[in-house]
Structure formats: structure tokens, C-alpha cells
Amino acid sequence: MMEIELFGLHADLNVRSRVAWSESSVTALYEQLDQPCVILVTCHRFEIYATKKIDANRILDRYEGQAVEVYTKQGNEAVRHLLEVVNGLHSQIFGEDEILRQVKQAYATSVRMDRCDSKLHRLFQLALRCGKEARSRFRMSEHPLSIAYLARQTMGDLRGKSVLLIGSGEISRRLLGYLKDEPCTIYIASRHQKHANALRAIAPQAKVVPFDQRVATARRCDLVCCATAAPHLVLPVFLNEKPLVLYDFASPRDIDPAFATQKDVTLYTLDTFAALSKANEAIRKEALEDIRALIERDVKEWDAQNASGMQAQTLRALHAQIDEISGQTFFSLEQKIDLTDREKAVLKKSLRASMLRLLHTPIHEIGTHYDDLEPATVQRLFAVEPDKERNEDECI
């Protein structure tokens, strides 16, 4: 039986700033690994969940000469780790809500890249359900620990102040939600004018400034908040003429660390907010025992699902059909069309992806609701036969 394999690594903020995983580099890694997996990259973590061992050298080559800590887990330990991650138990800000969205996004990317097999589908659907249930039942969001909330708590009285938001993502949206009713002047700078204008729907009084004027605008402001996905600094150091508070919500960093050495400058980073979250974290940890009980329940459910030999056989048979039919179609087209090697590779991948899209719903239902289905009906619909020899072996 295939086990879930987890490969992960820890690195401090300086290393994470030097070795950034952009969307394009994650896409490239999916192509390089060429195996079923889900790659989870956040500000603080890099993890790969797979159904066979990961070639760690492809990842570690990017960190050559950098201090990183590698960790691996298999089977139920890997499953339990993912359930803990999705519930924020391994986050710098305990129980934070953003990780649920990030796990969902990572899962969706794997599906889009055609790298999510039936086992990973079931695992991530289980994890997302567990995360949603924990937040609903234990109401941890009533004690906010979001970075935007913590940042607002440090800003104090904003009367007569000016605030610049650089970036137009989720953190900027949340910050605007806290700032929209404050008696302050708000500026927004984004590479994408359309995104910046969309933010003004939250705070119509905000003023959009061209991205290339962000430094000039920052010089006039009292507070500057940076939250972009840029792999390089977006706010270089400049000599401040008045007290300045800077918030760097990015990893890798958006704001030049040299600001920290200047007089009358306060610089907050992601690591700073991890320390600031302790008060509400203590309240949230009161639910820790209940959350762990929920996690253990779902680990047992995972075990029970994987104990079903017939379910696994049906899924294997469906995937074998996909491989056979897409392979036959490719062979037929290859005989009729003169293709380059690259075109052949693209065609083969596209044919299999099309078959997977066609059978996505049946595979999902078999993977998650097999006990509610009639096996004989499934076998008739998809012309799959149980592997009798394997079934007998599993019964021994």
C-alpha cells in the first residue's frame, strides 16, 4: 500500500529572503518532480506531500550553502502533521486562519498541474474539512491573530497620520478593513492598477499612487505597510525626516533591513508578529486538546479508508484505464501526425489530463464516499474488475 510521504524544511527569515519560491518556480518544481504531489509554500514553510519518496536533491540544490533543517514523515505521521498544519498548530501565530486558505490553494495548484492522484485528493479533502470544522466548532476566530489585526493593534491613534500600503493582496485588503473608518490619509501603491482600484471599493477615500512613486510617497508618510510577492526589496532604505513605522509582511522581505539601524524608525517583520500574538494565543490554546481529539478522529478515518482493499483496487483500475486509453489514442495520433519530441510530450500529457478531467467526479466519489456506493454498479459503469489475486492476498 502506498504511504503518504512528507518532505519539509525549516529556514530562518534571512534564508527565506534569499531563496524565494515564486509561483513560477513552484510550477517548475512540479514539472521536475514529475510525480503525484502537493507542494505547500507559505511565508514560513516549504513542504511536499507525495505518494512516493521525494528526490530531495532537486529542492536542496536551491539552498546550497544556506542553513536549513530538513524533516520527513511517513504514513499516519505525515497525515497527522498535515492536519496539525491546516489547524495552525505549526504556525508562528498559533491557530491562524490564513493557513487554511493556503492549503486549499496548494491543493488546487496540484490539481491544475495534473499532479494530484486519488490518494492525495482524499488526504487534502480530509484536511480541509478538518480545518473548517475546528474553526467552526471552537470559534478561534473570535480571538483574532491575523497579521493585519496584530499590526493595527500596534498602530495606536491614527488621527492626522498618513499610511501607505504597498501591495494589493489579502493582507492589504484586511488592513484596509481596519483602516477605512480611521481619521487618517491612506495611499495605495501596486504594480497592478486594476487591483489597486479594486481595493478602493473597501476604502473609497484611499488615494492610488503609481508604483514607481512608492518611495517618494513613503517619505511623506508616518506608516508604511509592505505586502507583495516580489522576490526582491520593493522599499530601499532612505533617510527619514520624521518618525517612521514600517511593516514588512513579506517573505522574502519587501523592506530593506537597514532601516532598523536608523533613528526614529520602528520596523516590524513577520517574526515580530509571532511574538506579539502570545496573549490571544493563550486563549486559543484552551481549545488545543479538543482540536487534537478532532485530528486523531480524522487520522483514524484515514486509516479506515485505506483499509478498504476493494476501494483501492477500483481506483487503480480506473487509473489503469486512463493510462491505457490515453496511451492508445496517443499511439494512433503519433502514426498519423509528424510531431517533434516536445510536441509528443505535450500531446501525451494533454490526453491523460483530459481523461482525468472527464473522470474527476467519479474518482472523487469513489475516493471519499466508497462505502455509500454499490461496488457492482461501479464495476459495470466503468468496466473494472477486482484484482482477485490481490484481494485474496489482502484477506490472508
Short mmCIF file of C-alpha atoms in Angstrom, two decimals:
data_model
loop_
_atom_site.label_atom_id
_atom_site.label_comp_id
_atom_site.label_asym_id
_atom_site.label_seq_id
_atom_site.Cartn_x
_atom_site.Cartn_y
_atom_site.Cartn_z
CA MET A 1 0.00 0.00 0.00
CA MET A 2 1.30 3.45 -0.92
CA GLU A 3 2.16 5.59 2.08
CA ILE A 4 1.90 9.36 2.29
CA GLU A 5 5.40 10.83 2.25
CA LEU A 6 6.18 14.28 3.65
CA PHE A 7 9.33 16.24 2.87
CA GLY A 8 9.74 19.61 4.57
CA LEU A 9 12.36 22.11 5.56
CA HIS A 10 12.78 24.94 8.05
CA ALA A 11 14.81 28.08 7.33
CA ASP A 12 15.08 31.42 9.09
CA LEU A 13 13.85 34.71 7.62
CA ASN A 14 17.24 35.63 6.13
CA VAL A 15 17.45 32.33 4.22
CA ARG A 16 13.81 32.57 3.14
CA SER A 17 14.53 36.06 1.80
CA ARG A 18 17.47 34.79 -0.27
CA VAL A 19 15.74 31.65 -1.56
CA ALA A 20 12.22 32.61 -2.62
CA TRP A 21 9.71 30.19 -4.11
CA SER A 22 7.68 32.15 -6.63
CA GLU A 23 4.62 30.75 -8.38
CA SER A 24 6.69 30.06 -11.49
CA SER A 25 9.42 28.25 -9.53
CA VAL A 26 6.82 26.05 -7.82
CA THR A 27 5.32 25.26 -11.24
CA ALA A 28 8.81 24.36 -12.50
CA LEU A 29 9.36 22.09 -9.50
CA TYR A 30 6.12 20.21 -10.23
CA GLU A 31 7.46 19.60 -13.74
CA GLN A 32 10.85 18.47 -12.45
CA LEU A 33 9.49 16.08 -9.84
CA ASP A 34 7.02 14.60 -12.36
CA GLN A 35 5.13 12.58 -9.72
CA PRO A 36 1.90 12.90 -7.72
CA CYS A 37 2.46 15.50 -5.01
CA VAL A 38 1.16 18.70 -3.41
CA ILE A 39 3.68 21.49 -2.78
CA LEU A 40 2.78 23.76 0.14
CA VAL A 41 4.75 27.02 0.25
CA THR A 42 3.92 29.76 2.75
CA CYS A 43 5.84 32.60 4.36
CA HIS A 44 7.24 30.19 6.94
CA ARG A 45 7.19 26.71 5.45
CA PHE A 46 8.10 24.56 2.49
CA GLU A 47 6.51 21.10 2.41
CA ILE A 48 5.79 18.44 -0.21
CA TYR A 49 3.19 15.72 0.32
CA ALA A 50 3.52 12.77 -2.05
CA THR A 51 2.70 9.10 -2.53
CA LYS A 52 6.30 8.09 -3.13
CA LYS A 53 9.67 9.30 -1.89
CA ILE A 54 10.68 12.80 -2.97
CA ASP A 55 14.06 13.42 -4.62
CA ALA A 56 15.30 15.91 -2.02
CA ASN A 57 18.33 16.95 -4.08
CA ARG A 58 16.10 18.85 -6.52
CA ILE A 59 14.99 21.08 -3.66
CA LEU A 60 18.20 21.28 -1.62
CA ASP A 61 20.22 22.38 -4.66
CA ARG A 62 18.46 25.77 -4.38
CA TYR A 63 19.64 26.10 -0.77
CA GLU A 64 23.30 25.32 -1.41
CA GLY A 65 25.41 26.93 1.32
CA GLN A 66 22.33 28.00 3.32
CA ALA A 67 21.39 26.76 6.80
CA VAL A 68 18.22 24.65 6.54
CA GLU A 69 16.68 21.91 8.65
CA VAL A 70 15.11 19.01 6.73
CA TYR A 71 12.35 16.84 8.18
CA THR A 72 10.46 13.87 6.75
CA LYS A 73 7.43 11.86 7.88
CA GLN A 74 5.62 8.83 6.50
CA GLY A 75 2.19 7.26 6.75
CA ASN A 76 -0.09 8.35 9.58
CA GLU A 77 2.58 10.69 10.97
CA ALA A 78 2.57 12.62 7.69
CA VAL A 79 -1.25 12.68 7.70
CA ARG A 80 -1.33 13.89 11.32
CA HIS A 81 1.23 16.60 10.51
CA LEU A 82 -0.90 17.97 7.65
CA LEU A 83 -3.98 18.05 9.90
CA GLU A 84 -1.96 19.95 12.51
CA VAL A 85 -0.69 22.36 9.84
CA VAL A 86 -4.15 23.11 8.45
CA ASN A 87 -5.36 23.86 12.00
CA GLY A 88 -2.50 26.31 12.59
CA LEU A 89 -0.73 24.21 15.25
CA HIS A 90 2.63 24.65 13.49
CA SER A 91 2.14 28.29 12.50
CA GLN A 92 4.22 31.06 14.05
CA ILE A 93 0.90 32.62 15.02
CA PHE A 94 -0.93 29.74 16.68
CA GLY A 95 -4.26 28.81 15.12
CA GLU A 96 -4.09 31.50 12.43
CA ASP A 97 -6.75 31.34 9.72
CA GLU A 98 -4.68 32.13 6.63
CA ILE A 99 -3.09 28.66 6.53
CA LEU A 100 -6.45 27.07 5.67
CA ARG A 101 -6.66 29.19 2.50
CA GLN A 102 -3.01 28.46 1.67
CA VAL A 103 -3.50 24.68 1.94
CA LYS A 104 -6.61 24.91 -0.24
CA GLN A 105 -4.67 26.94 -2.81
CA ALA A 106 -1.76 24.45 -2.81
CA TYR A 107 -4.18 21.57 -3.36
CA ALA A 108 -5.87 23.45 -6.23
CA THR A 109 -2.49 24.09 -7.88
CA SER A 110 -1.61 20.39 -7.73
CA VAL A 111 -4.94 19.54 -9.36
CA ARG A 112 -4.36 22.15 -12.06
CA MET A 113 -0.86 20.73 -12.71
CA ASP A 114 -2.31 17.20 -13.00
CA ARG A 115 -0.15 16.07 -10.05
CA CYS A 116 -2.90 15.06 -7.62
CA ASP A 117 -3.73 11.34 -7.56
CA SER A 118 -6.77 9.83 -5.83
CA LYS A 119 -4.95 9.33 -2.54
CA LEU A 120 -3.81 12.94 -2.36
CA HIS A 121 -7.31 14.07 -3.31
CA ARG A 122 -8.73 12.21 -0.32
CA LEU A 123 -5.99 13.42 2.02
CA PHE A 124 -6.44 17.12 1.24
CA GLN A 125 -10.22 16.95 1.24
CA LEU A 126 -9.98 15.36 4.69
CA ALA A 127 -7.54 18.05 5.87
CA LEU A 128 -9.64 20.97 4.61
CA ARG A 129 -12.77 19.53 6.18
CA CYS A 130 -10.94 19.10 9.50
CA GLY A 131 -9.66 22.70 9.41
CA LYS A 132 -13.10 24.13 8.67
CA GLU A 133 -14.77 22.02 11.36
CA ALA A 134 -12.25 23.07 14.02
CA ARG A 135 -12.72 26.76 13.25
CA SER A 136 -16.49 26.41 13.24
CA ARG A 137 -16.78 24.37 16.44
CA PHE A 138 -14.18 26.10 18.59
CA ARG A 139 -14.65 29.67 17.26
CA MET A 140 -10.97 30.54 17.44
CA SER A 141 -11.55 33.44 15.05
CA GLU A 142 -13.32 35.26 17.89
CA HIS A 143 -9.79 35.86 19.25
CA PRO A 144 -8.09 37.29 16.14
CA LEU A 145 -4.47 36.50 15.46
CA SER A 146 -4.25 37.64 11.85
CA ILE A 147 -1.19 39.66 10.96
CA ALA A 148 -3.39 42.57 9.82
CA TYR A 149 -5.23 42.61 13.16
CA LEU A 150 -1.99 42.49 15.16
CA ALA A 151 -0.49 45.27 13.02
CA ARG A 152 -3.49 47.51 13.64
CA GLN A 153 -3.10 46.93 17.39
CA THR A 154 0.43 48.39 17.24
CA MET A 155 -0.54 51.49 15.22
CA GLY A 156 -2.28 53.33 18.04
CA ASP A 157 -4.11 56.59 17.36
CA LEU A 158 -4.01 57.35 13.63
CA ARG A 159 -5.63 60.75 13.82
CA GLY A 160 -3.93 63.04 11.30
CA LYS A 161 -1.48 60.30 10.21
CA SER A 162 -0.77 59.11 6.68
CA VAL A 163 -0.47 55.42 5.78
CA LEU A 164 0.96 53.86 2.61
CA LEU A 165 0.02 50.31 1.61
CA ILE A 166 2.37 48.75 -0.93
CA GLY A 167 0.77 45.67 -2.49
CA SER A 168 -2.82 44.74 -3.23
CA GLY A 169 -3.16 41.21 -1.84
CA GLU A 170 -5.05 39.66 1.06
CA ILE A 171 -3.09 41.40 3.85
CA SER A 172 -3.64 44.82 2.26
CA ARG A 173 -7.36 44.07 1.95
CA ARG A 174 -7.58 43.13 5.61
CA LEU A 175 -5.62 46.19 6.70
CA LEU A 176 -7.94 48.45 4.73
CA GLY A 177 -10.86 46.85 6.53
CA TYR A 178 -9.35 48.08 9.82
CA LEU A 179 -8.25 51.48 8.48
CA LYS A 180 -11.25 52.53 6.40
CA ASP A 181 -13.04 54.31 9.28
CA GLU A 182 -9.91 55.87 10.81
CA PRO A 183 -9.23 59.64 10.58
CA CYS A 184 -6.08 59.13 8.52
CA THR A 185 -4.91 59.57 4.92
CA ILE A 186 -4.46 56.29 3.04
CA TYR A 187 -2.31 55.74 -0.05
CA ILE A 188 -2.17 52.53 -2.12
CA ALA A 189 0.69 51.58 -4.45
CA SER A 190 0.51 48.42 -6.55
CA ARG A 191 2.11 47.14 -9.73
CA HIS A 192 -1.40 46.33 -10.90
CA GLN A 193 -3.56 49.44 -11.26
CA LYS A 194 -6.68 47.31 -11.59
CA HIS A 195 -6.01 45.60 -8.23
CA ALA A 196 -5.27 48.91 -6.52
CA ASN A 197 -8.53 50.40 -7.80
CA ALA A 198 -10.39 47.31 -6.57
CA LEU A 199 -9.07 47.99 -3.06
CA ARG A 200 -10.69 51.42 -3.14
CA ALA A 201 -14.05 49.64 -3.01
CA ILE A 202 -13.17 48.89 0.63
CA ALA A 203 -11.93 52.41 1.40
CA PRO A 204 -13.15 54.85 -1.29
CA GLN A 205 -11.22 57.70 0.34
CA ALA A 206 -7.89 55.95 -0.32
CA LYS A 207 -5.64 57.50 -2.96
CA VAL A 208 -3.93 55.31 -5.56
CA VAL A 209 -0.36 56.35 -6.43
CA PRO A 210 1.81 54.93 -9.25
CA PHE A 211 4.03 52.07 -8.11
CA ASP A 212 7.17 53.89 -9.25
CA GLN A 213 6.29 56.73 -6.85
CA ARG A 214 6.15 54.45 -3.78
CA VAL A 215 9.46 55.69 -2.31
CA ALA A 216 8.57 59.36 -2.76
CA THR A 217 5.17 58.69 -1.16
CA ALA A 218 6.73 56.71 1.70
CA ARG A 219 8.95 59.70 2.57
CA ARG A 220 5.80 61.73 3.28
CA CYS A 221 4.02 59.07 5.32
CA ASP A 222 4.04 58.14 9.00
CA LEU A 223 3.41 54.43 8.44
CA VAL A 224 4.29 52.17 5.51
CA CYS A 225 2.93 48.63 5.12
CA CYS A 226 4.50 46.32 2.52
CA ALA A 227 2.88 43.05 1.48
CA THR A 228 3.94 41.95 -2.01
CA ALA A 229 5.09 38.70 -3.57
CA ALA A 230 8.18 40.31 -5.09
CA PRO A 231 11.40 38.25 -4.82
CA HIS A 232 13.40 41.43 -4.13
CA LEU A 233 13.20 44.57 -1.98
CA VAL A 234 10.45 46.99 -3.01
CA LEU A 235 11.28 49.70 -0.46
CA PRO A 236 15.01 50.55 -0.44
CA VAL A 237 16.45 52.36 2.54
CA PHE A 238 16.17 56.17 2.61
CA LEU A 239 16.92 58.79 5.25
CA ASN A 240 13.74 59.51 7.17
CA GLU A 241 12.97 63.12 8.13
CA LYS A 242 10.38 62.25 10.82
CA PRO A 243 9.43 59.23 12.96
CA LEU A 244 8.54 56.32 10.70
CA VAL A 245 6.86 52.98 11.40
CA LEU A 246 7.41 50.23 8.84
CA TYR A 247 5.55 46.91 8.50
CA ASP A 248 7.14 44.22 6.35
CA PHE A 249 4.62 41.40 5.89
CA ALA A 250 6.57 39.62 3.15
CA SER A 251 8.91 36.66 2.90
CA PRO A 252 11.28 37.29 1.20
CA ARG A 253 11.46 40.77 2.69
CA ASP A 254 9.97 43.79 0.96
CA ILE A 255 11.68 46.42 3.13
CA ASP A 256 15.42 46.94 3.39
CA PRO A 257 16.55 45.66 6.85
CA ALA A 258 18.96 48.62 7.02
CA PHE A 259 16.00 50.76 8.15
CA ALA A 260 16.29 49.09 11.56
CA THR A 261 19.57 50.92 12.20
CA GLN A 262 18.10 54.38 11.64
CA LYS A 263 16.95 56.76 14.33
CA ASP A 264 13.19 57.15 14.87
CA VAL A 265 12.36 54.13 12.71
CA THR A 266 10.38 51.16 14.02
CA LEU A 267 10.46 48.07 11.78
CA TYR A 268 8.01 45.19 12.25
CA THR A 269 8.54 41.88 10.40
CA LEU A 270 6.72 38.55 10.31
CA ASP A 271 8.93 37.30 13.13
CA THR A 272 7.93 40.30 15.23
CA PHE A 273 4.25 39.44 14.94
CA ALA A 274 4.87 35.87 16.04
CA ALA A 275 5.99 37.28 19.39
CA LEU A 276 3.10 39.77 19.57
CA SER A 277 0.46 37.06 19.25
CA LYS A 278 1.01 35.42 22.65
CA ALA A 279 -1.97 36.91 24.53
CA ASN A 280 -4.72 35.70 22.19
CA GLU A 281 -2.71 32.55 21.54
CA ALA A 282 -3.13 31.55 25.19
CA ILE A 283 -6.92 31.82 24.80
CA ARG A 284 -6.85 29.81 21.59
CA LYS A 285 -4.71 27.09 23.13
CA GLU A 286 -7.54 26.32 25.53
CA ALA A 287 -9.11 24.54 22.55
CA LEU A 288 -5.89 22.65 21.75
CA GLU A 289 -6.95 19.39 23.43
CA ASP A 290 -10.27 19.42 21.55
CA ILE A 291 -8.52 20.13 18.25
CA ARG A 292 -6.08 17.27 18.81
CA ALA A 293 -9.02 14.94 19.51
CA LEU A 294 -10.54 16.06 16.21
CA ILE A 295 -7.26 15.37 14.43
CA GLU A 296 -6.95 11.89 15.92
CA ARG A 297 -10.52 11.12 14.85
CA ASP A 298 -9.65 12.03 11.27
CA VAL A 299 -6.36 10.07 11.34
CA LYS A 300 -8.42 7.00 12.31
CA GLU A 301 -10.84 7.77 9.48
CA TRP A 302 -7.89 7.91 7.09
CA ASP A 303 -6.76 4.50 8.35
CA ALA A 304 -10.23 3.08 7.86
CA GLN A 305 -10.46 4.45 4.32
CA ASN A 306 -7.14 2.92 3.37
CA ALA A 307 -8.13 -0.43 4.85
CA SER A 308 -10.65 -0.89 2.02
CA GLY A 309 -8.85 -3.15 -0.47
CA MET A 310 -11.73 -3.13 -2.98
CA GLN A 311 -11.80 0.68 -2.99
CA ALA A 312 -8.09 0.83 -3.74
CA GLN A 313 -8.46 -1.78 -6.48
CA THR A 314 -11.29 0.16 -8.13
CA LEU A 315 -9.26 3.36 -8.13
CA ARG A 316 -6.21 1.53 -9.50
CA ALA A 317 -8.35 0.02 -12.24
CA LEU A 318 -9.76 3.43 -13.22
CA HIS A 319 -6.29 4.96 -13.40
CA ALA A 320 -5.08 1.97 -15.43
CA GLN A 321 -7.94 2.59 -17.87
CA ILE A 322 -6.98 6.24 -18.14
CA ASP A 323 -3.37 5.27 -18.91
CA GLU A 324 -4.43 2.62 -21.43
CA ILE A 325 -6.97 4.73 -23.35
CA SER A 326 -4.82 7.88 -23.43
CA GLY A 327 -1.84 5.71 -24.47
CA GLN A 328 -3.77 4.08 -27.32
CA THR A 329 -5.05 7.45 -28.54
CA PHE A 330 -1.53 8.89 -28.43
CA PHE A 331 -0.13 5.94 -30.39
CA SER A 332 -2.84 6.33 -33.04
CA LEU A 333 -2.22 10.07 -33.44
CA GLU A 334 1.55 9.61 -33.42
CA GLN A 335 1.25 7.37 -36.50
CA LYS A 336 -0.78 9.97 -38.39
CA ILE A 337 0.93 13.25 -37.44
CA ASP A 338 4.58 14.22 -37.76
CA LEU A 339 5.48 15.60 -34.31
CA THR A 340 8.65 16.79 -32.62
CA ASP A 341 9.70 15.16 -29.34
CA ARG A 342 8.42 18.17 -27.41
CA GLU A 343 5.06 18.08 -29.22
CA LYS A 344 4.77 14.37 -28.45
CA ALA A 345 5.38 15.00 -24.76
CA VAL A 346 2.78 17.79 -24.69
CA LEU A 347 0.23 15.66 -26.56
CA LYS A 348 0.73 12.67 -24.25
CA LYS A 349 0.31 14.83 -21.16
CA SER A 350 -2.74 16.64 -22.58
CA LEU A 351 -4.51 13.39 -23.47
CA ARG A 352 -4.05 11.98 -19.98
CA ALA A 353 -5.11 15.28 -18.38
CA SER A 354 -8.28 15.29 -20.49
CA MET A 355 -9.14 11.77 -19.37
CA LEU A 356 -8.53 12.72 -15.74
CA ARG A 357 -10.82 15.74 -16.08
CA LEU A 358 -13.52 13.52 -17.59
CA LEU A 359 -13.33 11.05 -14.68
CA HIS A 360 -12.59 13.61 -11.95
CA THR A 361 -16.05 13.34 -10.35
CA PRO A 362 -16.22 9.50 -10.36
CA ILE A 363 -12.71 9.25 -8.92
CA HIS A 364 -13.55 11.82 -6.26
CA GLU A 365 -16.75 9.97 -5.26
CA ILE A 366 -15.01 6.59 -5.11
CA GLY A 367 -12.17 8.08 -3.10
CA THR A 368 -14.35 9.79 -0.49
CA HIS A 369 -17.74 8.00 -0.44
CA TYR A 370 -16.91 4.45 -1.44
CA ASP A 371 -18.95 2.91 1.38
CA ASP A 372 -22.08 4.63 0.03
CA LEU A 373 -21.59 3.20 -3.47
CA GLU A 374 -22.59 -0.20 -4.79
CA PRO A 375 -19.33 -1.90 -5.92
CA ALA A 376 -21.10 -3.97 -8.57
CA THR A 377 -22.60 -0.82 -10.10
CA VAL A 378 -19.19 0.87 -10.16
CA GLN A 379 -17.68 -2.18 -11.86
CA ARG A 380 -20.44 -2.24 -14.53
CA LEU A 381 -20.27 1.50 -15.21
CA PHE A 382 -16.52 1.61 -15.68
CA ALA A 383 -15.87 -1.98 -16.78
CA VAL A 384 -13.44 -2.56 -13.92
CA GLU A 385 -12.85 -5.96 -12.41
CA PRO A 386 -11.49 -6.61 -8.91
CA ASP A 387 -7.98 -7.98 -8.73
CA LYS A 388 -8.88 -11.42 -7.35
CA GLU A 389 -5.35 -12.48 -6.54
CA ARG A 390 -4.59 -9.25 -4.74
CA ASN A 391 -7.92 -9.44 -2.90
CA GLU A 392 -7.16 -12.94 -1.67
CA ASP A 393 -3.71 -11.85 -0.52
CA GLU A 394 -5.17 -8.94 1.43
CA CYS A 395 -7.61 -11.27 3.18
CA ILE A 396 -4.86 -13.58 4.43
#
